[in-house]
Amino acid sequence: MKKLTFTVLLLLCLITAIVSGDNFRLGLQGGMELLTRPRYDTILKSFDDQANLNPGIYWEVIIDNLGFGMTYLGKFSRQESILPEINYEWYLDWIGSADLRYHFLRDFPLGPFAEAGFDCSGRVDITNYGEYGREDDRDPLYLSLFGQLGGGLALRLYHAHVGAKALYRFYNQPPPATQFDAYPLKNFHFAFFGGLSF
């Protein structure tokens, strides 16, 4: 038993020794929007069909245990049109957030964190209706301000990191004093991320 304990402690010391201090993170993220709390089978299904997948990038500056940064998710989507002259309609969706994170274990390879964010999401119809003389058929712009809370876990190794996080959107409304429709943002967001640490 003492030999196993010594081996585990030695392994943890070696892993900790190769973990570099990361003060800046930059990476890629793949996230999905879910109406209900994320479950393992729902997550796998969403990543398999990719219809609900929002790719993007993120950055974060970490000072002591506190990190701040931004996440930018977006995708182009194509839908069959109900208009006889147009085969497909094209949309650009985006979800952007200013993020604040608290990293609980800064000197350990496994780093749990809590996250809060606030920013905007939206959709714009980018179909070329003018080419078909149907400019009046363009969908209105959807735009929302949202707030989110959640947490995650990151694995840090030398100049890289990978992890996953789950977020709950507690607020989603159009900007005050505007005529925009609210973007149909779902209640939960689950994401895998990975990138470089400097």
mmCIF file of C-alpha atoms in Angstrom:
data_model
loop_
_atom_site.group_PDB
_atom_site.id
_atom_site.type_symbol
_atom_site.label_atom_id
_atom_site.label_comp_id
_atom_site.label_asym_id
_atom_site.label_seq_id
_atom_site.Cartn_x
_atom_site.Cartn_y
_atom_site.Cartn_z
ATOM 1 C CA MET A 1 0.000 0.000 0.000
ATOM 2 C CA LYS A 2 2.856 2.376 0.836
ATOM 3 C CA LYS A 3 4.446 1.634 -2.548
ATOM 4 C CA LEU A 4 1.193 2.478 -4.386
ATOM 5 C CA THR A 5 0.767 5.702 -2.394
ATOM 6 C CA PHE A 6 4.373 6.703 -3.122
ATOM 7 C CA THR A 7 3.914 5.951 -6.843
ATOM 8 C CA VAL A 8 0.717 8.023 -7.033
ATOM 9 C CA LEU A 9 2.353 10.956 -5.210
ATOM 10 C CA LEU A 10 5.410 10.764 -7.463
ATOM 11 C CA LEU A 11 3.200 10.720 -10.561
ATOM 12 C CA LEU A 12 1.233 13.746 -9.324
ATOM 13 C CA CYS A 13 4.478 15.617 -8.621
ATOM 14 C CA LEU A 14 5.779 14.856 -12.121
ATOM 15 C CA ILE A 15 2.536 15.986 -13.763
ATOM 16 C CA THR A 16 2.511 19.157 -11.675
ATOM 17 C CA ALA A 17 6.122 19.822 -12.667
ATOM 18 C CA ILE A 18 5.329 19.782 -16.393
ATOM 19 C CA VAL A 19 2.283 22.022 -16.036
ATOM 20 C CA SER A 20 3.320 25.521 -16.968
ATOM 21 C CA GLY A 21 1.763 28.600 -15.464
ATOM 22 C CA ASP A 22 -0.838 29.733 -17.961
ATOM 23 C CA ASN A 23 -1.776 33.392 -17.865
ATOM 24 C CA PHE A 24 -3.324 33.563 -21.345
ATOM 25 C CA ARG A 25 -5.499 30.983 -23.090
ATOM 26 C CA LEU A 26 -6.586 30.878 -26.712
ATOM 27 C CA GLY A 27 -8.555 28.043 -28.259
ATOM 28 C CA LEU A 28 -11.424 26.471 -30.149
ATOM 29 C CA GLN A 29 -14.792 25.517 -28.726
ATOM 30 C CA GLY A 30 -17.663 23.351 -29.924
ATOM 31 C CA GLY A 31 -20.894 23.928 -28.043
ATOM 32 C CA MET A 32 -24.500 22.859 -28.252
ATOM 33 C CA GLU A 33 -27.733 24.470 -27.156
ATOM 34 C CA LEU A 34 -30.150 22.336 -25.113
ATOM 35 C CA LEU A 35 -33.650 23.026 -23.797
ATOM 36 C CA THR A 36 -33.209 20.736 -20.793
ATOM 37 C CA ARG A 37 -30.331 19.919 -18.447
ATOM 38 C CA PRO A 38 -27.495 18.186 -20.386
ATOM 39 C CA ARG A 39 -27.457 14.383 -20.250
ATOM 40 C CA TYR A 40 -24.778 12.067 -21.610
ATOM 41 C CA ASP A 41 -26.964 10.559 -24.382
ATOM 42 C CA THR A 42 -28.267 13.998 -25.453
ATOM 43 C CA ILE A 43 -24.719 15.364 -25.684
ATOM 44 C CA LEU A 44 -23.509 12.423 -27.799
ATOM 45 C CA LYS A 45 -26.504 12.673 -30.140
ATOM 46 C CA SER A 46 -26.010 16.420 -30.650
ATOM 47 C CA PHE A 47 -22.336 15.991 -31.484
ATOM 48 C CA ASP A 48 -23.146 13.117 -33.865
ATOM 49 C CA ASP A 49 -25.728 14.948 -36.009
ATOM 50 C CA GLN A 50 -23.997 18.379 -35.646
ATOM 51 C CA ALA A 51 -27.261 20.208 -36.428
ATOM 52 C CA ASN A 52 -27.207 21.919 -33.035
ATOM 53 C CA LEU A 53 -23.433 22.434 -32.880
ATOM 54 C CA ASN A 54 -22.017 25.967 -32.628
ATOM 55 C CA PRO A 55 -18.261 26.199 -33.265
ATOM 56 C CA GLY A 56 -16.142 29.161 -32.265
ATOM 57 C CA ILE A 57 -13.092 30.591 -30.565
ATOM 58 C CA TYR A 58 -12.318 31.971 -27.119
ATOM 59 C CA TRP A 59 -9.581 33.792 -25.230
ATOM 60 C CA GLU A 60 -8.921 34.349 -21.547
ATOM 61 C CA VAL A 61 -6.449 36.289 -19.402
ATOM 62 C CA ILE A 62 -5.866 34.761 -15.951
ATOM 63 C CA ILE A 63 -4.541 36.769 -12.989
ATOM 64 C CA ASP A 64 -4.133 34.685 -9.849
ATOM 65 C CA ASN A 65 -7.383 32.679 -9.720
ATOM 66 C CA LEU A 66 -9.545 35.118 -11.677
ATOM 67 C CA GLY A 67 -9.896 34.939 -15.453
ATOM 68 C CA PHE A 68 -11.661 37.234 -17.895
ATOM 69 C CA GLY A 69 -12.128 36.902 -21.628
ATOM 70 C CA MET A 70 -14.607 36.430 -24.461
ATOM 71 C CA THR A 71 -16.204 33.572 -26.383
ATOM 72 C CA TYR A 72 -17.343 33.931 -30.001
ATOM 73 C CA LEU A 73 -19.602 31.211 -31.455
ATOM 74 C CA GLY A 74 -21.188 31.381 -34.887
ATOM 75 C CA LYS A 75 -22.441 29.360 -37.817
ATOM 76 C CA PHE A 76 -23.993 29.668 -41.246
ATOM 77 C CA SER A 77 -27.139 27.613 -41.804
ATOM 78 C CA ARG A 78 -29.152 26.757 -44.905
ATOM 79 C CA GLN A 79 -32.887 26.050 -44.896
ATOM 80 C CA GLU A 80 -35.227 25.103 -47.686
ATOM 81 C CA SER A 81 -37.285 28.104 -48.760
ATOM 82 C CA ILE A 82 -41.079 28.247 -48.950
ATOM 83 C CA LEU A 83 -40.733 30.825 -51.752
ATOM 84 C CA PRO A 84 -40.931 29.166 -55.198
ATOM 85 C CA GLU A 85 -38.209 31.370 -56.728
ATOM 86 C CA ILE A 86 -35.617 30.579 -54.055
ATOM 87 C CA ASN A 87 -34.284 27.090 -53.303
ATOM 88 C CA TYR A 88 -32.570 27.894 -49.995
ATOM 89 C CA GLU A 89 -32.482 30.665 -47.427
ATOM 90 C CA TRP A 90 -29.199 31.428 -45.635
ATOM 91 C CA TYR A 91 -28.773 32.617 -42.057
ATOM 92 C CA LEU A 92 -25.887 33.701 -39.863
ATOM 93 C CA ASP A 93 -26.288 32.900 -36.146
ATOM 94 C CA TRP A 94 -23.924 34.135 -33.453
ATOM 95 C CA ILE A 95 -23.559 33.805 -29.685
ATOM 96 C CA GLY A 96 -20.941 36.027 -28.080
ATOM 97 C CA SER A 97 -20.197 36.426 -24.404
ATOM 98 C CA ALA A 98 -17.914 38.361 -22.082
ATOM 99 C CA ASP A 99 -16.798 35.778 -19.530
ATOM 100 C CA LEU A 100 -15.590 35.945 -15.946
ATOM 101 C CA ARG A 101 -14.127 32.733 -14.477
ATOM 102 C CA TYR A 102 -12.842 31.720 -11.086
ATOM 103 C CA HIS A 103 -10.241 28.920 -11.223
ATOM 104 C CA PHE A 104 -10.230 26.991 -7.944
ATOM 105 C CA LEU A 105 -6.940 25.052 -8.368
ATOM 106 C CA ARG A 106 -4.354 27.103 -10.257
ATOM 107 C CA ASP A 107 -1.334 24.889 -9.454
ATOM 108 C CA PHE A 108 -2.900 21.518 -10.239
ATOM 109 C CA PRO A 109 -3.342 19.840 -13.671
ATOM 110 C CA LEU A 110 -7.106 19.388 -13.189
ATOM 111 C CA GLY A 111 -8.670 22.798 -12.843
ATOM 112 C CA PRO A 112 -12.349 23.163 -11.929
ATOM 113 C CA PHE A 113 -13.798 26.616 -12.524
ATOM 114 C CA ALA A 114 -16.995 28.614 -12.101
ATOM 115 C CA GLU A 115 -18.114 30.926 -14.903
ATOM 116 C CA ALA A 116 -20.459 33.879 -15.379
ATOM 117 C CA GLY A 117 -21.086 35.675 -18.645
ATOM 118 C CA PHE A 118 -23.177 38.379 -20.259
ATOM 119 C CA ASP A 119 -23.468 39.507 -23.868
ATOM 120 C CA CYS A 120 -25.592 39.064 -26.989
ATOM 121 C CA SER A 121 -26.840 36.497 -29.471
ATOM 122 C CA GLY A 122 -28.586 36.957 -32.771
ATOM 123 C CA ARG A 123 -29.535 35.818 -36.241
ATOM 124 C CA VAL A 124 -29.534 37.680 -39.528
ATOM 125 C CA ASP A 125 -31.062 36.552 -42.819
ATOM 126 C CA ILE A 126 -28.309 36.831 -45.465
ATOM 127 C CA THR A 127 -30.265 35.384 -48.405
ATOM 128 C CA ASN A 128 -29.919 37.465 -51.585
ATOM 129 C CA TYR A 129 -33.626 38.262 -52.029
ATOM 130 C CA GLY A 130 -32.852 41.278 -54.211
ATOM 131 C CA GLU A 131 -31.633 38.947 -56.977
ATOM 132 C CA TYR A 132 -35.173 37.499 -57.160
ATOM 133 C CA GLY A 133 -37.040 40.787 -56.605
ATOM 134 C CA ARG A 134 -38.276 39.625 -53.169
ATOM 135 C CA GLU A 135 -36.471 42.085 -50.855
ATOM 136 C CA ASP A 136 -39.603 42.481 -48.700
ATOM 137 C CA ASP A 137 -39.494 38.776 -47.745
ATOM 138 C CA ARG A 138 -36.329 39.117 -45.662
ATOM 139 C CA ASP A 139 -36.744 37.877 -42.077
ATOM 140 C CA PRO A 140 -36.246 40.482 -39.352
ATOM 141 C CA LEU A 141 -33.080 40.532 -37.295
ATOM 142 C CA TYR A 142 -33.224 38.531 -34.064
ATOM 143 C CA LEU A 143 -31.164 40.010 -31.248
ATOM 144 C CA SER A 144 -30.987 39.221 -27.531
ATOM 145 C CA LEU A 145 -28.991 40.131 -24.475
ATOM 146 C CA PHE A 146 -28.387 37.143 -22.219
ATOM 147 C CA GLY A 147 -26.802 36.174 -18.921
ATOM 148 C CA GLN A 148 -25.371 32.782 -18.002
ATOM 149 C CA LEU A 149 -23.865 30.910 -15.039
ATOM 150 C CA GLY A 150 -22.105 27.569 -14.885
ATOM 151 C CA GLY A 151 -18.898 25.700 -14.410
ATOM 152 C CA GLY A 152 -16.458 23.294 -15.943
ATOM 153 C CA LEU A 153 -13.244 21.341 -15.700
ATOM 154 C CA ALA A 154 -9.996 21.875 -17.620
ATOM 155 C CA LEU A 155 -6.942 19.634 -17.910
ATOM 156 C CA ARG A 156 -3.721 21.649 -18.195
ATOM 157 C CA LEU A 157 -0.566 20.098 -19.645
ATOM 158 C CA TYR A 158 2.425 22.270 -20.489
ATOM 159 C CA HIS A 159 1.328 24.765 -23.190
ATOM 160 C CA ALA A 160 -2.083 23.199 -23.872
ATOM 161 C CA HIS A 161 -5.423 22.678 -22.185
ATOM 162 C CA VAL A 162 -8.664 20.778 -22.884
ATOM 163 C CA GLY A 163 -11.924 20.656 -21.012
ATOM 164 C CA ALA A 164 -15.708 20.802 -20.875
ATOM 165 C CA LYS A 165 -18.266 23.138 -19.347
ATOM 166 C CA ALA A 166 -22.018 23.452 -18.799
ATOM 167 C CA LEU A 167 -23.866 26.785 -18.570
ATOM 168 C CA TYR A 168 -27.383 27.821 -17.617
ATOM 169 C CA ARG A 169 -28.919 30.867 -19.363
ATOM 170 C CA PHE A 170 -30.979 32.682 -16.747
ATOM 171 C CA TYR A 171 -31.809 35.753 -18.865
ATOM 172 C CA ASN A 172 -32.602 36.189 -22.585
ATOM 173 C CA GLN A 173 -34.385 39.352 -23.736
ATOM 174 C CA PRO A 174 -34.154 41.811 -26.652
ATOM 175 C CA PRO A 175 -32.253 45.035 -25.931
ATOM 176 C CA PRO A 176 -34.489 47.584 -24.162
ATOM 177 C CA ALA A 177 -36.300 50.183 -26.286
ATOM 178 C CA THR A 178 -35.792 48.224 -29.536
ATOM 179 C CA GLN A 179 -38.154 46.423 -31.925
ATOM 180 C CA PHE A 180 -36.008 43.281 -32.310
ATOM 181 C CA ASP A 181 -37.442 39.827 -31.761
ATOM 182 C CA ALA A 182 -35.669 37.757 -29.086
ATOM 183 C CA TYR A 183 -33.164 35.245 -30.427
ATOM 184 C CA PRO A 184 -34.435 31.715 -29.609
ATOM 185 C CA LEU A 185 -31.554 30.897 -27.278
ATOM 186 C CA LYS A 186 -31.989 27.654 -25.360
ATOM 187 C CA ASN A 187 -31.741 27.313 -21.571
ATOM 188 C CA PHE A 188 -28.564 25.231 -21.385
ATOM 189 C CA HIS A 189 -25.238 25.226 -23.189
ATOM 190 C CA PHE A 190 -22.685 22.386 -23.082
ATOM 191 C CA ALA A 191 -19.277 22.711 -24.716
ATOM 192 C CA PHE A 192 -15.946 20.993 -25.233
ATOM 193 C CA PHE A 193 -12.931 23.267 -25.631
ATOM 194 C CA GLY A 194 -9.210 23.047 -26.183
ATOM 195 C CA GLY A 195 -6.338 25.327 -27.039
ATOM 196 C CA LEU A 196 -2.979 26.809 -26.181
ATOM 197 C CA SER A 197 -1.785 28.232 -22.872
ATOM 198 C CA PHE A 198 0.909 30.904 -22.557
#
